[in-house]
mmCIF file of C-alpha atoms in Angstrom:
data_model
loop_
_atom_site.group_PDB
_atom_site.id
_atom_site.type_symbol
_atom_site.label_atom_id
_atom_site.label_comp_id
_atom_site.label_asym_id
_atom_site.label_seq_id
_atom_site.Cartn_x
_atom_site.Cartn_y
_atom_site.Cartn_z
ATOM 1 C CA UNK A 1 0.000 0.000 0.000
ATOM 2 C CA UNK A 2 1.619 3.273 -1.099
ATOM 3 C CA UNK A 3 0.999 6.164 1.274
ATOM 4 C CA UNK A 4 1.649 9.849 0.738
ATOM 5 C CA UNK A 5 5.337 10.744 1.238
ATOM 6 C CA UNK A 6 4.380 13.686 3.457
ATOM 7 C CA UNK A 7 2.432 11.528 5.913
ATOM 8 C CA UNK A 8 4.177 11.780 9.285
ATOM 9 C CA UNK A 9 1.841 9.530 11.292
ATOM 10 C CA UNK A 10 3.239 6.039 11.689
ATOM 11 C CA UNK A 11 1.226 4.780 14.677
ATOM 12 C CA UNK A 12 -2.435 5.195 15.583
ATOM 13 C CA UNK A 13 -3.604 5.190 19.199
ATOM 14 C CA UNK A 14 -7.134 3.775 19.578
ATOM 15 C CA UNK A 15 -8.691 5.005 22.818
ATOM 16 C CA UNK A 16 -11.565 2.532 22.703
ATOM 17 C CA UNK A 17 -13.637 2.275 25.869
ATOM 18 C CA UNK A 18 -12.207 4.391 28.648
ATOM 19 C CA UNK A 19 -12.783 4.149 32.415
ATOM 20 C CA UNK A 20 -13.395 0.391 32.455
ATOM 21 C CA UNK A 21 -10.884 -0.502 35.157
ATOM 22 C CA UNK A 22 -13.461 -1.999 37.501
ATOM 23 C CA UNK A 23 -14.860 -4.576 35.058
ATOM 24 C CA UNK A 24 -12.519 -4.676 32.055
ATOM 25 C CA UNK A 25 -11.579 -8.316 32.724
ATOM 26 C CA UNK A 26 -15.226 -9.384 32.706
ATOM 27 C CA UNK A 27 -15.893 -7.383 29.527
ATOM 28 C CA UNK A 28 -12.775 -8.849 27.911
ATOM 29 C CA UNK A 29 -13.876 -12.414 28.684
ATOM 30 C CA UNK A 30 -17.435 -11.702 27.513
ATOM 31 C CA UNK A 31 -16.272 -10.245 24.184
ATOM 32 C CA UNK A 32 -13.780 -13.080 23.718
ATOM 33 C CA UNK A 33 -16.510 -15.696 24.249
ATOM 34 C CA UNK A 34 -18.880 -13.854 21.895
ATOM 35 C CA UNK A 35 -16.180 -13.668 19.212
ATOM 36 C CA UNK A 36 -15.244 -17.360 19.507
ATOM 37 C CA UNK A 37 -18.879 -18.486 19.486
ATOM 38 C CA UNK A 38 -19.806 -16.248 16.529
ATOM 39 C CA UNK A 39 -16.876 -17.446 14.407
ATOM 40 C CA UNK A 40 -17.505 -21.071 15.384
ATOM 41 C CA UNK A 41 -21.240 -20.845 14.716
ATOM 42 C CA UNK A 42 -20.773 -19.223 11.288
ATOM 43 C CA UNK A 43 -18.128 -21.788 10.377
ATOM 44 C CA UNK A 44 -20.548 -24.502 11.445
ATOM 45 C CA UNK A 45 -23.237 -23.132 9.124
ATOM 46 C CA UNK A 46 -20.751 -23.174 6.232
ATOM 47 C CA UNK A 47 -19.767 -26.755 7.103
ATOM 48 C CA UNK A 48 -23.372 -27.967 7.500
ATOM 49 C CA UNK A 49 -24.512 -26.420 4.212
ATOM 50 C CA UNK A 50 -21.444 -27.710 2.342
ATOM 51 C CA UNK A 51 -21.849 -31.267 3.646
ATOM 52 C CA UNK A 52 -25.609 -31.619 3.088
ATOM 53 C CA UNK A 53 -26.980 -32.147 -0.426
ATOM 54 C CA UNK A 54 -30.465 -31.102 0.698
ATOM 55 C CA UNK A 55 -29.102 -27.621 1.480
ATOM 56 C CA UNK A 56 -27.471 -27.052 -1.910
ATOM 57 C CA UNK A 57 -30.100 -24.489 -2.873
ATOM 58 C CA UNK A 58 -29.782 -20.771 -3.691
ATOM 59 C CA UNK A 59 -30.807 -19.507 -0.249
ATOM 60 C CA UNK A 60 -28.179 -21.606 1.525
ATOM 61 C CA UNK A 61 -25.466 -20.807 -1.025
ATOM 62 C CA UNK A 62 -26.005 -17.132 -0.246
ATOM 63 C CA UNK A 63 -26.161 -17.926 3.478
ATOM 64 C CA UNK A 64 -22.665 -19.465 3.429
ATOM 65 C CA UNK A 65 -21.323 -16.296 1.808
ATOM 66 C CA UNK A 66 -23.112 -14.189 4.417
ATOM 67 C CA UNK A 67 -21.566 -16.289 7.190
ATOM 68 C CA UNK A 68 -18.135 -15.753 5.633
ATOM 69 C CA UNK A 69 -18.761 -11.980 5.598
ATOM 70 C CA UNK A 70 -19.642 -12.126 9.300
ATOM 71 C CA UNK A 71 -16.490 -14.113 10.105
ATOM 72 C CA UNK A 72 -14.430 -11.502 8.255
ATOM 73 C CA UNK A 73 -16.217 -8.639 10.030
ATOM 74 C CA UNK A 74 -15.781 -10.115 13.512
ATOM 75 C CA UNK A 75 -12.157 -11.135 12.951
ATOM 76 C CA UNK A 76 -10.850 -7.805 11.670
ATOM 77 C CA UNK A 77 -12.299 -6.006 14.704
ATOM 78 C CA UNK A 78 -11.665 -8.558 17.461
ATOM 79 C CA UNK A 79 -7.872 -8.353 17.877
ATOM 80 C CA UNK A 80 -7.577 -4.607 18.491
ATOM 81 C CA UNK A 81 -10.877 -4.490 20.372
ATOM 82 C CA UNK A 82 -9.877 -7.191 22.872
ATOM 83 C CA UNK A 83 -6.440 -5.641 23.375
ATOM 84 C CA UNK A 84 -8.129 -2.263 23.747
ATOM 85 C CA UNK A 85 -10.496 -3.432 26.463
ATOM 86 C CA UNK A 86 -7.800 -5.283 28.410
ATOM 87 C CA UNK A 87 -5.241 -2.448 28.344
ATOM 88 C CA UNK A 88 -7.636 0.549 28.066
ATOM 89 C CA UNK A 89 -6.245 1.555 24.711
ATOM 90 C CA UNK A 90 -4.218 0.019 21.913
ATOM 91 C CA UNK A 91 -1.841 1.118 19.193
ATOM 92 C CA UNK A 92 -1.779 0.005 15.577
ATOM 93 C CA UNK A 93 0.435 0.997 12.675
ATOM 94 C CA UNK A 94 -0.988 3.592 10.322
ATOM 95 C CA UNK A 95 -0.891 1.126 7.437
ATOM 96 C CA UNK A 96 -2.583 -1.491 9.631
ATOM 97 C CA UNK A 97 -5.283 1.031 10.522
ATOM 98 C CA UNK A 98 -6.037 1.689 6.845
ATOM 99 C CA UNK A 99 -6.069 -2.044 6.082
ATOM 100 C CA UNK A 100 -8.512 -2.633 8.927
ATOM 101 C CA UNK A 101 -10.777 0.113 7.557
ATOM 102 C CA UNK A 102 -10.695 -1.319 4.021
ATOM 103 C CA UNK A 103 -11.510 -4.818 5.273
ATOM 104 C CA UNK A 104 -14.282 -3.410 7.444
ATOM 105 C CA UNK A 105 -16.044 -1.630 4.577
ATOM 106 C CA UNK A 106 -15.438 -4.688 2.368
ATOM 107 C CA UNK A 107 -17.258 -6.981 4.804
ATOM 108 C CA UNK A 108 -20.074 -4.461 5.309
ATOM 109 C CA UNK A 109 -20.472 -3.963 1.565
ATOM 110 C CA UNK A 110 -20.460 -7.695 0.878
ATOM 111 C CA UNK A 111 -23.109 -8.220 3.555
ATOM 112 C CA UNK A 112 -25.261 -5.470 2.053
ATOM 113 C CA UNK A 113 -25.136 -6.948 -1.466
ATOM 114 C CA UNK A 114 -25.786 -10.489 -0.228
ATOM 115 C CA UNK A 115 -28.857 -9.417 1.756
ATOM 116 C CA UNK A 116 -30.247 -7.825 -1.416
ATOM 117 C CA UNK A 117 -29.601 -10.981 -3.461
ATOM 118 C CA UNK A 118 -31.211 -13.116 -0.746
ATOM 119 C CA UNK A 119 -34.301 -10.908 -0.769
ATOM 120 C CA UNK A 120 -34.541 -11.385 -4.549
ATOM 121 C CA UNK A 121 -34.286 -15.139 -3.985
ATOM 122 C CA UNK A 122 -37.198 -15.001 -1.514
ATOM 123 C CA UNK A 123 -39.162 -12.857 -3.993
ATOM 124 C CA UNK A 124 -38.741 -15.467 -6.730
ATOM 125 C CA UNK A 125 -39.543 -18.346 -4.348
ATOM 126 C CA UNK A 126 -42.793 -16.788 -3.093
ATOM 127 C CA UNK A 127 -44.065 -14.614 -5.929
ATOM 128 C CA UNK A 128 -42.947 -16.764 -8.883
ATOM 129 C CA UNK A 129 -42.582 -20.209 -7.355
ATOM 130 C CA UNK A 130 -43.517 -22.009 -10.585
ATOM 131 C CA UNK A 131 -40.519 -20.477 -12.375
ATOM 132 C CA UNK A 132 -38.200 -20.487 -9.359
ATOM 133 C CA UNK A 133 -35.999 -23.401 -10.401
ATOM 134 C CA UNK A 134 -35.604 -22.068 -13.938
ATOM 135 C CA UNK A 135 -34.603 -18.581 -12.721
ATOM 136 C CA UNK A 136 -32.555 -19.320 -9.601
ATOM 137 C CA UNK A 137 -30.195 -21.820 -11.182
ATOM 138 C CA UNK A 138 -26.808 -22.771 -9.777
ATOM 139 C CA UNK A 139 -25.119 -20.768 -12.538
ATOM 140 C CA UNK A 140 -27.196 -17.691 -11.686
ATOM 141 C CA UNK A 141 -26.296 -18.029 -7.992
ATOM 142 C CA UNK A 142 -22.568 -18.258 -8.723
ATOM 143 C CA UNK A 143 -22.772 -15.218 -11.006
ATOM 144 C CA UNK A 144 -24.700 -13.301 -8.339
ATOM 145 C CA UNK A 145 -22.115 -14.142 -5.671
ATOM 146 C CA UNK A 146 -19.239 -13.183 -7.989
ATOM 147 C CA UNK A 147 -20.995 -9.904 -8.809
ATOM 148 C CA UNK A 148 -21.308 -9.144 -5.081
ATOM 149 C CA UNK A 149 -17.573 -9.723 -4.644
ATOM 150 C CA UNK A 150 -16.632 -7.657 -7.721
ATOM 151 C CA UNK A 151 -18.817 -4.730 -6.642
ATOM 152 C CA UNK A 152 -17.372 -4.920 -3.138
ATOM 153 C CA UNK A 153 -13.762 -4.855 -4.391
ATOM 154 C CA UNK A 154 -14.617 -2.072 -6.838
ATOM 155 C CA UNK A 155 -16.075 0.089 -4.087
ATOM 156 C CA UNK A 156 -13.120 -0.463 -1.761
ATOM 157 C CA UNK A 157 -10.620 0.267 -4.536
ATOM 158 C CA UNK A 158 -12.395 3.462 -5.622
ATOM 159 C CA UNK A 159 -12.253 4.744 -2.038
ATOM 160 C CA UNK A 160 -8.746 3.539 -1.175
ATOM 161 C CA UNK A 161 -6.947 5.143 -4.126
ATOM 162 C CA UNK A 162 -7.811 8.787 -3.274
ATOM 163 C CA UNK A 163 -7.368 8.142 0.470
ATOM 164 C CA UNK A 164 -3.783 7.026 -0.112
ATOM 165 C CA UNK A 165 -3.048 10.453 -1.607
ATOM 166 C CA UNK A 166 -4.030 12.317 1.561
ATOM 167 C CA UNK A 167 -1.490 13.834 3.936
ATOM 168 C CA UNK A 168 -1.702 12.741 7.565
ATOM 169 C CA UNK A 169 0.287 14.969 9.873
ATOM 170 C CA UNK A 170 -2.071 15.824 12.719
ATOM 171 C CA UNK A 171 -2.897 13.985 15.904
ATOM 172 C CA UNK A 172 -2.541 10.204 15.922
ATOM 173 C CA UNK A 173 -5.345 9.591 18.447
ATOM 174 C CA UNK A 174 -8.678 8.016 17.421
ATOM 175 C CA UNK A 175 -11.485 7.960 19.948
ATOM 176 C CA UNK A 176 -12.854 4.596 18.821
ATOM 177 C CA UNK A 177 -12.066 0.886 19.168
ATOM 178 C CA UNK A 178 -11.394 0.370 15.438
ATOM 179 C CA UNK A 179 -10.445 2.437 12.400
ATOM 180 C CA UNK A 180 -13.516 3.914 10.700
ATOM 181 C CA UNK A 181 -13.681 6.531 7.933
ATOM 182 C CA UNK A 182 -14.583 9.693 9.851
ATOM 183 C CA UNK A 183 -12.010 9.208 12.645
ATOM 184 C CA UNK A 184 -9.281 8.555 10.035
ATOM 185 C CA UNK A 185 -10.198 11.648 8.010
ATOM 186 C CA UNK A 186 -9.994 13.776 11.164
ATOM 187 C CA UNK A 187 -6.260 12.990 11.271
ATOM 188 C CA UNK A 188 -5.660 14.337 7.751
ATOM 189 C CA UNK A 189 -4.065 17.704 6.991
ATOM 190 C CA UNK A 190 -5.459 17.597 3.440
ATOM 191 C CA UNK A 191 -8.824 18.749 2.166
ATOM 192 C CA UNK A 192 -11.118 15.741 2.671
ATOM 193 C CA UNK A 193 -14.134 17.184 0.861
ATOM 194 C CA UNK A 194 -13.718 14.991 -2.232
ATOM 195 C CA UNK A 195 -13.295 11.853 -0.095
ATOM 196 C CA UNK A 196 -16.473 12.628 1.848
ATOM 197 C CA UNK A 197 -18.296 13.391 -1.406
ATOM 198 C CA UNK A 198 -17.132 10.084 -2.906
ATOM 199 C CA UNK A 199 -18.230 8.286 0.251
ATOM 200 C CA UNK A 200 -21.719 9.777 -0.157
ATOM 201 C CA UNK A 201 -21.788 8.771 -3.829
ATOM 202 C CA UNK A 202 -20.685 5.222 -3.023
ATOM 203 C CA UNK A 203 -23.434 4.930 -0.418
ATOM 204 C CA UNK A 204 -25.923 4.714 -3.309
ATOM 205 C CA UNK A 205 -24.689 1.415 -4.820
ATOM 206 C CA UNK A 206 -23.436 0.107 -1.467
ATOM 207 C CA UNK A 207 -26.446 0.842 0.730
ATOM 208 C CA UNK A 208 -29.368 2.634 -0.920
ATOM 209 C CA UNK A 209 -29.711 0.447 -4.034
ATOM 210 C CA UNK A 210 -29.539 -2.878 -2.128
ATOM 211 C CA UNK A 211 -31.984 -1.491 0.431
ATOM 212 C CA UNK A 212 -34.347 -0.499 -2.396
ATOM 213 C CA UNK A 213 -34.141 -4.032 -3.828
ATOM 214 C CA UNK A 214 -34.970 -5.448 -0.390
ATOM 215 C CA UNK A 215 -37.920 -3.108 0.183
ATOM 216 C CA UNK A 216 -39.423 -3.668 -3.287
ATOM 217 C CA UNK A 217 -38.966 -7.446 -2.974
ATOM 218 C CA UNK A 218 -40.753 -7.544 0.365
ATOM 219 C CA UNK A 219 -43.564 -5.304 -0.844
ATOM 220 C CA UNK A 220 -44.335 -7.883 -3.542
ATOM 221 C CA UNK A 221 -43.821 -10.709 -1.053
ATOM 222 C CA UNK A 222 -46.300 -9.203 1.411
ATOM 223 C CA UNK A 223 -48.846 -8.594 -1.349
ATOM 224 C CA UNK A 224 -48.506 -12.225 -2.465
ATOM 225 C CA UNK A 225 -48.802 -13.545 1.097
ATOM 226 C CA UNK A 226 -51.940 -11.508 1.754
ATOM 227 C CA UNK A 227 -53.576 -13.151 -1.270
ATOM 228 C CA UNK A 228 -53.181 -16.611 0.284
ATOM 229 C CA UNK A 229 -56.656 -17.586 1.586
ATOM 230 C CA UNK A 230 -55.690 -19.656 4.646
ATOM 231 C CA UNK A 231 -54.024 -18.277 7.758
ATOM 232 C CA UNK A 232 -51.855 -21.393 8.001
ATOM 233 C CA UNK A 233 -50.683 -20.919 4.429
ATOM 234 C CA UNK A 234 -49.789 -17.289 5.061
ATOM 235 C CA UNK A 235 -47.849 -18.168 8.213
ATOM 236 C CA UNK A 236 -45.996 -21.018 6.510
ATOM 237 C CA UNK A 237 -45.049 -18.844 3.533
ATOM 238 C CA UNK A 238 -43.925 -15.938 5.691
ATOM 239 C CA UNK A 239 -41.776 -18.250 7.821
ATOM 240 C CA UNK A 240 -39.573 -18.943 4.779
ATOM 241 C CA UNK A 241 -38.348 -15.337 4.780
ATOM 242 C CA UNK A 242 -38.694 -14.341 8.446
ATOM 243 C CA UNK A 243 -35.059 -15.199 9.271
ATOM 244 C CA UNK A 244 -33.737 -13.099 6.408
ATOM 245 C CA UNK A 245 -36.029 -10.235 7.366
ATOM 246 C CA UNK A 246 -34.740 -10.339 10.956
ATOM 247 C CA UNK A 247 -31.108 -10.150 9.759
ATOM 248 C CA UNK A 248 -31.979 -7.231 7.448
ATOM 249 C CA UNK A 249 -33.614 -5.385 10.348
ATOM 250 C CA UNK A 250 -30.506 -5.881 12.513
ATOM 251 C CA UNK A 251 -28.135 -4.756 9.768
ATOM 252 C CA UNK A 252 -29.928 -1.636 8.582
ATOM 253 C CA UNK A 253 -31.141 -0.777 12.083
ATOM 254 C CA UNK A 254 -27.567 -0.509 13.326
ATOM 255 C CA UNK A 255 -26.428 1.427 10.227
ATOM 256 C CA UNK A 256 -29.227 3.966 10.578
ATOM 257 C CA UNK A 257 -28.503 4.335 14.295
ATOM 258 C CA UNK A 258 -24.809 5.045 13.641
ATOM 259 C CA UNK A 259 -24.883 7.256 10.544
ATOM 260 C CA UNK A 260 -28.311 8.911 10.503
ATOM 261 C CA UNK A 261 -29.400 9.686 14.053
ATOM 262 C CA UNK A 262 -27.236 12.012 16.153
ATOM 263 C CA UNK A 263 -25.518 10.144 18.996
ATOM 264 C CA UNK A 264 -22.827 10.786 21.547
ATOM 265 C CA UNK A 265 -19.407 9.234 20.958
ATOM 266 C CA UNK A 266 -20.020 6.600 23.622
ATOM 267 C CA UNK A 267 -23.395 5.695 22.101
ATOM 268 C CA UNK A 268 -21.803 5.380 18.649
ATOM 269 C CA UNK A 269 -19.224 3.018 20.117
ATOM 270 C CA UNK A 270 -21.918 0.872 21.723
ATOM 271 C CA UNK A 271 -23.930 0.675 18.492
ATOM 272 C CA UNK A 272 -20.749 -0.080 16.500
ATOM 273 C CA UNK A 273 -19.914 -2.796 19.041
ATOM 274 C CA UNK A 274 -23.343 -4.322 18.486
ATOM 275 C CA UNK A 275 -22.930 -4.151 14.695
ATOM 276 C CA UNK A 276 -19.428 -5.633 14.560
ATOM 277 C CA UNK A 277 -19.534 -8.134 17.431
ATOM 278 C CA UNK A 278 -23.101 -9.061 18.367
ATOM 279 C CA UNK A 279 -24.639 -9.179 14.889
ATOM 280 C CA UNK A 280 -22.210 -11.887 13.623
ATOM 281 C CA UNK A 281 -23.284 -13.941 16.644
ATOM 282 C CA UNK A 282 -27.011 -13.462 16.073
ATOM 283 C CA UNK A 283 -26.929 -14.384 12.368
ATOM 284 C CA UNK A 284 -26.271 -18.144 12.796
ATOM 285 C CA UNK A 285 -28.638 -18.276 15.756
ATOM 286 C CA UNK A 286 -31.477 -16.694 13.794
ATOM 287 C CA UNK A 287 -31.032 -19.020 10.828
ATOM 288 C CA UNK A 288 -30.403 -22.217 12.793
ATOM 289 C CA UNK A 289 -33.059 -21.814 15.488
ATOM 290 C CA UNK A 290 -35.811 -21.014 12.976
ATOM 291 C CA UNK A 291 -34.796 -23.411 10.213
ATOM 292 C CA UNK A 292 -35.759 -27.094 10.355
ATOM 293 C CA UNK A 293 -33.597 -27.997 7.348
ATOM 294 C CA UNK A 294 -30.424 -26.716 9.028
ATOM 295 C CA UNK A 295 -31.344 -28.483 12.266
ATOM 296 C CA UNK A 296 -31.836 -31.787 10.449
ATOM 297 C CA UNK A 297 -28.619 -31.357 8.464
ATOM 298 C CA UNK A 298 -26.724 -30.572 11.661
ATOM 299 C CA UNK A 299 -28.069 -33.744 13.325
ATOM 300 C CA UNK A 300 -26.961 -35.841 10.325
ATOM 301 C CA UNK A 301 -23.527 -34.228 10.334
ATOM 302 C CA UNK A 302 -23.164 -34.872 14.066
ATOM 303 C CA UNK A 303 -24.081 -38.546 13.575
ATOM 304 C CA UNK A 304 -21.518 -38.879 10.759
ATOM 305 C CA UNK A 305 -18.814 -37.286 12.906
ATOM 306 C CA UNK A 306 -19.712 -39.527 15.851
ATOM 307 C CA UNK A 307 -19.541 -42.616 13.646
ATOM 308 C CA UNK A 308 -16.192 -41.523 12.226
ATOM 309 C CA UNK A 309 -14.788 -40.972 15.714
ATOM 310 C CA UNK A 310 -15.960 -44.412 16.859
ATOM 311 C CA UNK A 311 -14.292 -46.050 13.847
ATOM 312 C CA UNK A 312 -11.032 -44.271 14.609
#
């Protein structure tokens, strides 16, 4: 990564959560357990879906990619965050700070695109179920996943190139537990107007367009569900997309809380903590607890592993 020659900052000090001396050990252990469980649970979903033929369908293909995005999100934040909580502050190299920011927006962007694709999958399954298999083919799913990755890399690259031309010669202190865009730009001595403008422009394909796809898809889904005559039929149909809808609500709810509504710095940290640490934990729980197919596949996988262990 080539940085501006006039950048004098080499180390970034992340203040994180201050004044936690009385219970920082407990918070450290809690966050460590949450991180380990969230990574393990998302890896388990990937393993269960990969090992079960009955789950080789579009929804579960997208779900494995979503789980990978959550693993990436949790992992890039966890190291500095845990060190920050334990020592009431942590330092990271300036290059490492930028890399963490790029990986953070990459995981968030990938999650956003995947949620939009998953909503389209639910739209086809409910509103056009007779043509579902002909539309949502394996080839289409692979192309959709690749498109999500290409758009994510394109967005990160378009933002990283102008950022690497900025001069950073101010304070090296960031009042956060990870490197986000606004705190990084506050350290710059250059004019950051164009970067902020580009960030607003990129929010359209990264956030607004996927959100529009999700909203339109669910409008048609709700209209279709309301046309079903029986209450049981409506409940059964809605249950097929309730897990995805819950994940969408968590994702966009946290984004709106951070970037739209005015909050204090401590409140922003708490919401960011929920978005980067708690949400990756809730995703596998939401999908596994409310999905009979995943439960059955997990039971079969556990039996296979038990049989393999007994043979050994």
